[in-house]
mmCIF file of C-alpha atoms in Angstrom:
data_model
loop_
_atom_site.group_PDB
_atom_site.id
_atom_site.type_symbol
_atom_site.label_atom_id
_atom_site.label_comp_id
_atom_site.label_asym_id
_atom_site.label_seq_id
_atom_site.Cartn_x
_atom_site.Cartn_y
_atom_site.Cartn_z
ATOM 1 C CA MET A 1 0.000 0.000 0.000
ATOM 2 C CA PRO A 2 1.517 3.360 -0.968
ATOM 3 C CA ALA A 3 2.002 6.208 1.460
ATOM 4 C CA HIS A 4 -0.886 8.698 1.629
ATOM 5 C CA LEU A 5 -0.209 12.457 1.916
ATOM 6 C CA THR A 6 -2.068 13.700 5.011
ATOM 7 C CA HIS A 7 -0.512 17.060 5.884
ATOM 8 C CA VAL A 8 1.964 19.817 5.185
ATOM 9 C CA ALA A 9 3.461 21.543 8.232
ATOM 10 C CA LEU A 10 4.377 25.218 7.971
ATOM 11 C CA PHE A 11 5.964 27.612 10.428
ATOM 12 C CA VAL A 12 3.956 30.789 10.950
ATOM 13 C CA ARG A 13 4.624 33.934 12.972
ATOM 14 C CA ASP A 14 0.993 34.553 13.988
ATOM 15 C CA PRO A 15 -1.425 31.580 13.948
ATOM 16 C CA ALA A 16 -4.472 33.881 14.218
ATOM 17 C CA ARG A 17 -3.464 35.712 11.024
ATOM 18 C CA THR A 18 -2.816 32.380 9.299
ATOM 19 C CA ILE A 19 -6.235 31.063 10.362
ATOM 20 C CA ASP A 20 -7.911 34.250 9.145
ATOM 21 C CA PHE A 21 -6.122 34.098 5.784
ATOM 22 C CA TYR A 22 -6.972 30.457 5.056
ATOM 23 C CA GLN A 23 -10.566 30.830 6.276
ATOM 24 C CA ARG A 24 -11.186 34.002 4.236
ATOM 25 C CA PHE A 25 -9.426 33.062 1.027
ATOM 26 C CA ALA A 26 -9.507 29.249 0.907
ATOM 27 C CA GLY A 27 -12.578 28.473 3.044
ATOM 28 C CA LEU A 28 -10.620 26.207 5.390
ATOM 29 C CA HIS A 29 -11.844 25.088 8.831
ATOM 30 C CA VAL A 30 -9.903 24.758 12.093
ATOM 31 C CA VAL A 31 -10.086 21.042 12.965
ATOM 32 C CA HIS A 32 -7.516 21.026 15.789
ATOM 33 C CA ASP A 33 -5.964 23.754 17.943
ATOM 34 C CA ARG A 34 -3.574 23.158 20.829
ATOM 35 C CA VAL A 35 -0.724 24.766 22.758
ATOM 36 C CA GLY A 36 2.183 22.622 23.905
ATOM 37 C CA ASN A 37 5.405 23.903 25.463
ATOM 38 C CA GLY A 38 4.251 27.443 24.689
ATOM 39 C CA VAL A 39 3.847 26.732 20.949
ATOM 40 C CA ARG A 40 0.426 26.957 19.313
ATOM 41 C CA VAL A 41 -0.293 24.340 16.650
ATOM 42 C CA VAL A 42 -3.389 24.651 14.447
ATOM 43 C CA TRP A 43 -4.674 22.184 11.849
ATOM 44 C CA LEU A 44 -6.700 23.595 8.934
ATOM 45 C CA SER A 45 -8.707 21.542 6.431
ATOM 46 C CA GLU A 46 -11.205 21.862 3.598
ATOM 47 C CA GLN A 47 -13.441 19.362 5.425
ATOM 48 C CA GLU A 48 -14.926 20.503 8.726
ATOM 49 C CA HIS A 49 -15.249 16.873 9.908
ATOM 50 C CA ASP A 50 -13.183 13.783 9.117
ATOM 51 C CA PRO A 51 -10.493 15.614 7.111
ATOM 52 C CA GLU A 52 -8.303 13.730 4.683
ATOM 53 C CA PHE A 53 -5.623 16.438 4.435
ATOM 54 C CA VAL A 54 -4.593 19.281 6.766
ATOM 55 C CA ILE A 55 -2.247 22.238 6.835
ATOM 56 C CA VAL A 56 -0.422 22.218 10.171
ATOM 57 C CA ALA A 57 0.434 25.792 11.208
ATOM 58 C CA ILE A 58 3.155 25.818 13.889
ATOM 59 C CA GLN A 59 3.761 29.071 15.764
ATOM 60 C CA GLN A 60 7.425 29.703 15.062
ATOM 61 C CA ALA A 61 9.048 32.270 12.810
ATOM 62 C CA PRO A 62 9.938 30.781 9.418
ATOM 63 C CA GLY A 63 13.625 30.309 8.648
ATOM 64 C CA GLU A 64 15.718 32.183 6.152
ATOM 65 C CA PRO A 65 14.435 31.847 2.575
ATOM 66 C CA SER A 66 17.516 29.831 1.641
ATOM 67 C CA MET A 67 16.813 27.130 4.247
ATOM 68 C CA PRO A 68 13.555 25.496 5.342
ATOM 69 C CA PRO A 69 12.883 25.777 9.078
ATOM 70 C CA HIS A 70 13.323 22.713 11.255
ATOM 71 C CA MET A 71 10.281 20.426 10.980
ATOM 72 C CA ALA A 72 8.518 22.232 8.148
ATOM 73 C CA HIS A 73 7.567 19.057 6.302
ATOM 74 C CA PHE A 74 5.284 16.953 4.160
ATOM 75 C CA GLY A 75 3.480 14.243 6.147
ATOM 76 C CA TYR A 76 2.531 10.811 4.805
ATOM 77 C CA ASP A 77 0.487 8.090 6.480
ATOM 78 C CA LEU A 78 1.591 4.457 6.337
ATOM 79 C CA PRO A 79 -0.597 1.408 7.071
ATOM 80 C CA SER A 80 1.344 0.120 10.111
ATOM 81 C CA ARG A 81 4.196 0.684 12.552
ATOM 82 C CA ALA A 82 6.046 -2.107 10.739
ATOM 83 C CA ALA A 83 5.750 -0.118 7.500
ATOM 84 C CA VAL A 84 7.290 2.911 9.265
ATOM 85 C CA ASP A 85 10.130 0.721 10.564
ATOM 86 C CA GLU A 86 10.743 -0.773 7.108
ATOM 87 C CA LEU A 87 10.773 2.627 5.411
ATOM 88 C CA ALA A 88 13.096 4.054 8.097
ATOM 89 C CA ALA A 89 15.513 1.140 7.552
ATOM 90 C CA ARG A 90 15.537 1.724 3.774
ATOM 91 C CA ALA A 91 16.075 5.462 4.281
ATOM 92 C CA GLU A 92 18.914 4.850 6.741
ATOM 93 C CA ALA A 93 20.624 2.529 4.247
ATOM 94 C CA ALA A 94 20.293 5.265 1.617
ATOM 95 C CA GLY A 95 21.697 7.945 3.964
ATOM 96 C CA LEU A 96 18.400 9.880 4.023
ATOM 97 C CA LEU A 97 17.133 9.215 7.556
ATOM 98 C CA VAL A 98 16.990 12.338 9.749
ATOM 99 C CA GLN A 99 15.091 10.841 12.694
ATOM 100 C CA GLY A 100 14.537 7.155 13.299
ATOM 101 C CA ALA A 101 11.159 5.658 14.106
ATOM 102 C CA ALA A 102 9.728 6.891 17.404
ATOM 103 C CA ASP A 103 6.364 7.021 19.153
ATOM 104 C CA ALA A 104 5.356 10.598 19.980
ATOM 105 C CA GLY A 105 2.017 9.800 21.582
ATOM 106 C CA PRO A 106 -1.615 9.839 20.488
ATOM 107 C CA ILE A 107 -1.620 12.989 18.330
ATOM 108 C CA VAL A 108 1.633 12.571 16.400
ATOM 109 C CA GLY A 109 1.770 8.769 16.454
ATOM 110 C CA TYR A 110 4.657 6.557 15.361
ATOM 111 C CA PHE A 111 6.868 8.299 12.820
ATOM 112 C CA CYS A 112 10.235 8.774 11.161
ATOM 113 C CA ILE A 113 11.705 11.736 9.252
ATOM 114 C CA LEU A 114 13.622 11.656 5.953
ATOM 115 C CA ARG A 115 15.310 14.404 3.929
ATOM 116 C CA ASP A 116 14.538 14.543 0.216
ATOM 117 C CA PRO A 117 17.272 15.318 -2.357
ATOM 118 C CA ASP A 118 16.592 19.071 -2.074
ATOM 119 C CA GLY A 119 16.764 19.149 1.724
ATOM 120 C CA ASN A 120 13.006 19.150 2.416
ATOM 121 C CA LEU A 121 11.830 17.080 5.366
ATOM 122 C CA VAL A 122 9.285 14.302 4.838
ATOM 123 C CA GLU A 123 7.500 12.571 7.720
ATOM 124 C CA PHE A 124 6.099 9.039 7.446
ATOM 125 C CA SER A 125 3.749 8.096 10.275
ATOM 126 C CA HIS A 126 1.185 5.615 11.527
ATOM 127 C CA GLY A 127 -1.487 6.391 14.114
ATOM 128 C CA GLN A 128 -1.718 10.128 13.478
ATOM 129 C CA PRO A 129 -5.426 10.909 13.214
ATOM 130 C CA LEU A 130 -6.443 14.019 11.312
ATOM 131 C CA GLN A 131 -9.294 14.576 13.737
ATOM 132 C CA PRO A 132 -7.718 13.934 17.151
ATOM 133 C CA PRO A 133 -9.836 13.942 20.292
ATOM 134 C CA PRO A 134 -10.122 17.358 22.016
#
């Protein structure tokens, strides 16, 4: 089963302005909003319920234009933890693994991070619901 694109994570200076922009101009809905360690994280989607794809807006100033900020990434869903482990092993053998498989709890799930040929980060996860419980 191929990986399924579920989210793109962006760093934003002001989450409220980002929410306003995407609601006004793209008609997106806030489907998740939390603050952890002083950082606000908001998920925006075209679907108000049961989203299939979200934009994750993380409250942190974007990096310099020549370098993507840490953890700005594309996020793919895999069918199992074993699939994450297998993909992480292949990426490590290819010298592309940035972070090995780890469980980050019920919202983030089990994931690993790779770097694509242009330096962009790509997350592969299992157990990361797009409509987490409040």
